[in-house]
């Protein structure tokens, strides 16, 4: 019987897998790209052309070299999404993993929200996730059995967040979409799962991180006593993108330092 290998040689958990991560030039998406590349994956870095993180995206791609591809495009435009996934397949030959990470939020009392604000949030977060998932899943089905769809939702797929109604509605919608897709795509062995981050130190939370009182208030609600790090979300993404999660589908994984477990103490 061959001896078990106890050497410290690094196991590449995503060796030669091909992944696209939307909104991956900053924050959680960027951390996922960096970790996936370190695990041996080929990665497509998506960012909005002309957006605030375009340069960071281009720098990331050139830093990673041959294993990376720039995938500029708007996730809410079918033409862009089809072109991006077409480019991934042209360069790397297939698509194994699609991570719906691109997202935005607008803080506004519900009574003041405009149609444009509502539509903007829903279009990027929910419609964009639908588009990328559909185009990616069609490619996966064409390739034969297998594939991973991962959605970066939020603890607010479940818990309310006053003044972020469109954001919460979009994330709740992502939760139901993921569960439905888990059923419809099971015959093709495409795993569909959510990661629900809590308060993670990324640009989306910059205003809170920069305001000592707001930061203190936020931390007081997190049992773990601190903001999360993007790398801590990426660790769960590696599991859900790799072969070890073969039997996991239709689930949400919370990465929130206990934030969701709201305790009533009075
Ligand atoms: C939101 C953050 C918020 C966090 C925890 C995230 O989904 O994007 O603004 O701090 O949830 O409430």
Short mmCIF file of C-alpha atoms and ligand atoms in Angstrom, two decimals:
data_model
loop_
_atom_site.label_atom_id
_atom_site.label_comp_id
_atom_site.label_asym_id
_atom_site.label_seq_id
_atom_site.Cartn_x
_atom_site.Cartn_y
_atom_site.Cartn_z
CA UNK A 1 0.00 0.00 0.00
CA UNK A 2 1.50 3.42 -0.87
CA UNK A 3 2.57 5.49 2.11
CA UNK A 4 0.43 8.49 2.94
CA UNK A 5 2.19 11.70 1.99
CA UNK A 6 2.85 13.63 5.20
CA UNK A 7 5.18 16.14 3.55
CA UNK A 8 4.46 19.84 3.81
CA UNK A 9 4.07 20.13 0.08
CA UNK A 10 1.22 22.51 -0.61
CA UNK A 11 -1.91 20.93 -1.96
CA UNK A 12 -3.38 23.01 -4.76
CA UNK A 13 -7.08 22.75 -4.03
CA UNK A 14 -8.23 24.35 -7.30
CA UNK A 15 -5.53 23.16 -9.65
CA UNK A 16 -6.44 23.98 -13.28
CA UNK A 17 -10.02 24.95 -12.43
CA UNK A 18 -11.26 27.96 -14.37
CA UNK A 19 -13.14 30.65 -12.45
CA UNK A 20 -14.76 33.99 -13.13
CA UNK A 21 -15.43 36.30 -10.18
CA UNK A 22 -17.57 39.37 -10.79
CA UNK A 23 -16.56 42.64 -9.16
CA UNK A 24 -13.15 41.21 -8.39
CA UNK A 25 -10.82 44.19 -8.60
CA UNK A 26 -11.41 45.14 -4.95
CA UNK A 27 -12.69 43.87 -1.61
CA UNK A 28 -14.01 40.32 -1.25
CA UNK A 29 -13.82 39.56 -4.99
CA UNK A 30 -10.16 40.52 -5.14
CA UNK A 31 -9.33 38.34 -2.12
CA UNK A 32 -11.09 35.41 -3.80
CA UNK A 33 -9.10 35.91 -7.01
CA UNK A 34 -5.79 36.05 -5.10
CA UNK A 35 -6.59 32.94 -3.08
CA UNK A 36 -7.90 30.99 -6.10
CA UNK A 37 -4.76 31.82 -8.09
CA UNK A 38 -2.63 30.63 -5.14
CA UNK A 39 -4.65 27.38 -5.18
CA UNK A 40 -3.76 26.78 -8.84
CA UNK A 41 -6.89 28.14 -10.56
CA UNK A 42 -7.08 30.14 -13.77
CA UNK A 43 -9.01 33.31 -12.98
CA UNK A 44 -10.97 35.97 -14.83
CA UNK A 45 -10.98 39.34 -13.07
CA UNK A 46 -14.15 41.32 -13.77
CA UNK A 47 -14.51 45.06 -13.15
CA UNK A 48 -16.64 47.85 -14.52
CA UNK A 49 -14.79 49.62 -17.35
CA UNK A 50 -14.22 53.22 -16.33
CA UNK A 51 -15.30 52.38 -12.77
CA UNK A 52 -13.40 53.28 -9.59
CA UNK A 53 -11.56 49.95 -9.39
CA UNK A 54 -10.51 49.52 -13.02
CA UNK A 55 -6.83 50.24 -12.41
CA UNK A 56 -6.71 47.88 -9.42
CA UNK A 57 -8.20 45.17 -11.68
CA UNK A 58 -5.62 45.69 -14.41
CA UNK A 59 -2.78 45.71 -11.85
CA UNK A 60 -4.10 42.48 -10.33
CA UNK A 61 -4.20 40.77 -13.73
CA UNK A 62 -0.67 41.81 -14.64
CA UNK A 63 0.62 40.78 -11.21
CA UNK A 64 -0.91 37.28 -11.54
CA UNK A 65 0.43 36.81 -15.08
CA UNK A 66 -0.57 33.92 -17.35
CA UNK A 67 -3.15 32.41 -15.00
CA UNK A 68 -5.27 35.57 -15.11
CA UNK A 69 -7.49 37.26 -17.67
CA UNK A 70 -9.02 40.74 -17.58
CA UNK A 71 -12.80 40.57 -17.99
CA UNK A 72 -14.02 44.18 -18.10
CA UNK A 73 -17.78 44.48 -18.36
CA UNK A 74 -21.10 45.41 -16.81
CA UNK A 75 -22.71 42.37 -15.16
CA UNK A 76 -26.16 43.77 -15.87
CA UNK A 77 -25.67 43.74 -19.67
CA UNK A 78 -26.21 40.41 -21.43
CA UNK A 79 -23.84 41.32 -24.27
CA UNK A 80 -21.02 42.08 -21.81
CA UNK A 81 -21.60 38.90 -19.82
CA UNK A 82 -21.68 36.70 -22.92
CA UNK A 83 -18.51 38.32 -24.24
CA UNK A 84 -16.69 37.91 -20.90
CA UNK A 85 -17.56 34.24 -20.52
CA UNK A 86 -16.77 33.67 -24.21
CA UNK A 87 -13.31 35.19 -23.63
CA UNK A 88 -12.73 32.94 -20.60
CA UNK A 89 -13.58 29.83 -22.62
CA UNK A 90 -11.47 31.03 -25.58
CA UNK A 91 -8.42 31.52 -23.33
CA UNK A 92 -8.75 28.70 -20.80
CA UNK A 93 -10.90 26.18 -22.71
CA UNK A 94 -13.76 25.88 -20.19
CA UNK A 95 -15.52 27.41 -17.16
CA UNK A 96 -15.78 25.51 -13.87
CA UNK A 97 -16.69 28.17 -11.32
CA UNK A 98 -18.72 31.40 -11.49
CA UNK A 99 -18.84 33.65 -8.45
CA UNK A 100 -21.50 36.33 -8.33
CA UNK A 101 -19.80 38.88 -6.16
CA UNK A 102 -20.44 42.27 -7.83
CA UNK A 103 -22.79 44.29 -5.72
CA UNK A 104 -23.73 47.72 -4.46
CA UNK A 105 -25.83 49.36 -1.77
CA UNK A 106 -27.48 52.75 -1.28
CA UNK A 107 -28.42 53.91 2.23
CA UNK A 108 -31.66 55.89 2.16
CA UNK A 109 -34.86 55.94 4.20
CA UNK A 110 -37.47 53.88 2.34
CA UNK A 111 -39.84 56.86 2.07
CA UNK A 112 -37.22 58.78 0.06
CA UNK A 113 -35.89 56.09 -2.26
CA UNK A 114 -36.26 56.93 -5.98
CA UNK A 115 -37.12 54.47 -8.75
CA UNK A 116 -33.64 54.97 -10.22
CA UNK A 117 -31.94 54.10 -6.93
CA UNK A 118 -34.13 51.04 -6.44
CA UNK A 119 -33.52 49.84 -10.02
CA UNK A 120 -29.78 50.43 -9.87
CA UNK A 121 -29.32 48.23 -6.81
CA UNK A 122 -31.66 45.50 -8.05
CA UNK A 123 -30.12 45.54 -11.52
CA UNK A 124 -26.52 45.10 -10.41
CA UNK A 125 -27.15 42.75 -7.49
CA UNK A 126 -30.06 40.55 -8.58
CA UNK A 127 -30.41 40.86 -12.36
CA UNK A 128 -26.60 40.73 -12.76
CA UNK A 129 -26.44 37.53 -10.69
CA UNK A 130 -29.20 36.00 -12.80
CA UNK A 131 -27.43 36.89 -16.05
CA UNK A 132 -23.98 35.65 -15.04
CA UNK A 133 -25.45 32.45 -13.57
CA UNK A 134 -27.48 31.70 -16.69
CA UNK A 135 -24.66 32.34 -19.15
CA UNK A 136 -22.20 30.40 -16.96
CA UNK A 137 -24.59 27.49 -16.38
CA UNK A 138 -25.29 27.16 -20.11
CA UNK A 139 -21.54 26.84 -20.67
CA UNK A 140 -21.20 24.30 -17.83
CA UNK A 141 -24.06 22.18 -19.17
CA UNK A 142 -22.41 22.21 -22.61
CA UNK A 143 -19.17 20.91 -21.09
CA UNK A 144 -20.78 17.93 -19.41
CA UNK A 145 -21.52 17.26 -15.74
CA UNK A 146 -20.12 19.56 -13.05
CA UNK A 147 -19.71 23.22 -12.20
CA UNK A 148 -20.05 25.59 -9.27
CA UNK A 149 -22.23 28.68 -8.93
CA UNK A 150 -21.44 30.69 -5.82
CA UNK A 151 -23.28 33.83 -4.76
CA UNK A 152 -21.81 36.35 -2.37
CA UNK A 153 -25.05 37.42 -0.76
CA UNK A 154 -25.03 38.96 2.71
CA UNK A 155 -26.32 38.36 6.21
CA UNK A 156 -29.04 40.67 4.86
CA UNK A 157 -30.38 37.88 2.67
CA UNK A 158 -32.12 37.11 5.92
CA UNK A 159 -31.83 39.83 8.55
CA UNK A 160 -33.38 43.28 8.07
CA UNK A 161 -31.20 46.38 7.59
CA UNK A 162 -33.26 49.57 7.88
CA UNK A 163 -32.57 52.15 5.13
CA UNK A 164 -31.19 49.46 2.81
CA UNK A 165 -34.47 48.00 1.56
CA UNK A 166 -33.46 47.52 -2.07
CA UNK A 167 -30.18 45.93 -0.96
CA UNK A 168 -31.98 43.52 1.38
CA UNK A 169 -34.61 42.71 -1.28
CA UNK A 170 -31.87 41.95 -3.80
CA UNK A 171 -29.99 39.70 -1.36
CA UNK A 172 -33.17 37.92 -0.26
CA UNK A 173 -33.88 37.41 -3.98
CA UNK A 174 -30.41 35.96 -4.47
CA UNK A 175 -31.08 33.52 -1.65
CA UNK A 176 -34.23 32.20 -3.34
CA UNK A 177 -32.65 32.21 -6.79
CA UNK A 178 -29.73 30.14 -5.50
CA UNK A 179 -32.06 27.61 -3.85
CA UNK A 180 -34.11 27.30 -7.02
CA UNK A 181 -31.03 26.88 -9.19
CA UNK A 182 -29.73 24.23 -6.80
CA UNK A 183 -32.85 22.22 -7.67
CA UNK A 184 -32.92 22.91 -11.41
CA UNK A 185 -29.22 22.37 -11.96
CA UNK A 186 -28.79 19.30 -9.74
CA UNK A 187 -29.29 16.93 -12.72
CA UNK A 188 -26.23 18.59 -14.29
CA UNK A 189 -24.25 18.28 -11.06
CA UNK A 190 -23.83 22.04 -10.79
CA UNK A 191 -23.52 22.99 -7.11
CA UNK A 192 -25.22 26.27 -6.14
CA UNK A 193 -24.46 27.89 -2.80
CA UNK A 194 -24.37 31.28 -1.07
CA UNK A 195 -21.77 32.84 1.13
CA UNK A 196 -23.34 35.44 3.41
CA UNK A 197 -20.68 37.80 4.72
CA UNK A 198 -21.33 40.03 7.73
CA UNK A 199 -19.37 43.23 8.27
CA UNK A 200 -16.17 42.76 6.29
CA UNK A 201 -13.47 45.44 6.03
CA UNK A 202 -13.90 46.36 2.34
CA UNK A 203 -14.60 49.55 0.36
CA UNK A 204 -18.40 49.03 0.71
CA UNK A 205 -17.95 49.70 4.46
CA UNK A 206 -15.37 52.49 4.16
CA UNK A 207 -17.60 55.22 5.61
CA UNK A 208 -18.25 53.16 8.75
CA UNK A 209 -14.60 52.11 9.07
CA UNK A 210 -13.52 55.76 8.85
CA UNK A 211 -15.95 56.93 11.55
CA UNK A 212 -14.71 55.75 15.00
CA UNK A 213 -18.16 55.95 16.63
CA UNK A 214 -19.95 54.16 13.79
CA UNK A 215 -17.22 51.51 13.78
CA UNK A 216 -17.56 51.02 17.53
CA UNK A 217 -21.35 50.65 17.21
CA UNK A 218 -20.96 48.10 14.42
CA UNK A 219 -18.42 46.06 16.38
CA UNK A 220 -20.67 46.07 19.45
CA UNK A 221 -23.15 43.99 17.42
CA UNK A 222 -20.58 41.42 16.29
CA UNK A 223 -20.03 38.62 18.85
CA UNK A 224 -16.52 38.00 17.45
CA UNK A 225 -15.65 41.62 18.36
CA UNK A 226 -14.18 42.77 15.04
CA UNK A 227 -14.82 43.25 11.33
CA UNK A 228 -14.07 40.27 9.12
CA UNK A 229 -11.28 40.16 6.57
CA UNK A 230 -11.90 39.52 2.87
CA UNK A 231 -9.51 36.53 3.07
CA UNK A 232 -11.87 34.94 5.59
CA UNK A 233 -14.63 34.95 2.98
CA UNK A 234 -12.20 33.63 0.35
CA UNK A 235 -11.45 30.55 2.52
CA UNK A 236 -15.07 29.46 2.38
CA UNK A 237 -15.17 30.18 -1.36
CA UNK A 238 -12.23 27.77 -1.86
CA UNK A 239 -14.20 25.01 -0.15
CA UNK A 240 -17.37 25.69 -2.15
CA UNK A 241 -15.43 25.93 -5.43
CA UNK A 242 -13.39 22.78 -4.90
CA UNK A 243 -14.03 19.06 -5.18
CA UNK A 244 -14.55 18.63 -1.42
CA UNK A 245 -17.99 20.30 -1.60
CA UNK A 246 -19.34 17.81 -4.16
CA UNK A 247 -22.41 16.98 -2.01
CA UNK A 248 -23.12 20.57 -0.86
CA UNK A 249 -25.87 22.43 -2.70
CA UNK A 250 -28.66 24.86 -1.84
CA UNK A 251 -26.93 26.12 1.30
CA UNK A 252 -25.92 29.47 2.72
CA UNK A 253 -22.62 29.70 4.58
CA UNK A 254 -22.48 32.64 7.00
CA UNK A 255 -19.09 34.32 7.47
CA UNK A 256 -20.13 36.92 10.01
CA UNK A 257 -18.43 36.46 13.39
CA UNK A 258 -21.84 35.49 14.79
CA UNK A 259 -23.63 38.66 13.65
CA UNK A 260 -26.69 36.76 12.44
CA UNK A 261 -27.29 35.17 15.85
CA UNK A 262 -28.93 38.29 17.22
CA UNK A 263 -29.37 37.75 20.94
CA UNK A 264 -32.05 39.55 22.92
CA UNK A 265 -30.66 40.35 26.33
CA UNK A 266 -33.50 42.27 27.98
C1 LIG B 1 -23.29 45.26 3.95
C2 LIG B 1 -22.53 46.11 4.92
C3 LIG B 1 -22.88 45.78 6.35
C4 LIG B 1 -22.83 44.29 6.58
C5 LIG B 1 -23.28 43.88 7.98
C6 LIG B 1 -23.16 43.82 4.34
O1 LIG B 1 -23.91 43.04 3.46
O2 LIG B 1 -22.77 45.45 2.64
O3 LIG B 1 -22.78 47.47 4.64
O4 LIG B 1 -21.99 46.40 7.23
O5 LIG B 1 -23.63 43.64 5.65
O6 LIG B 1 -24.44 44.50 8.37
#
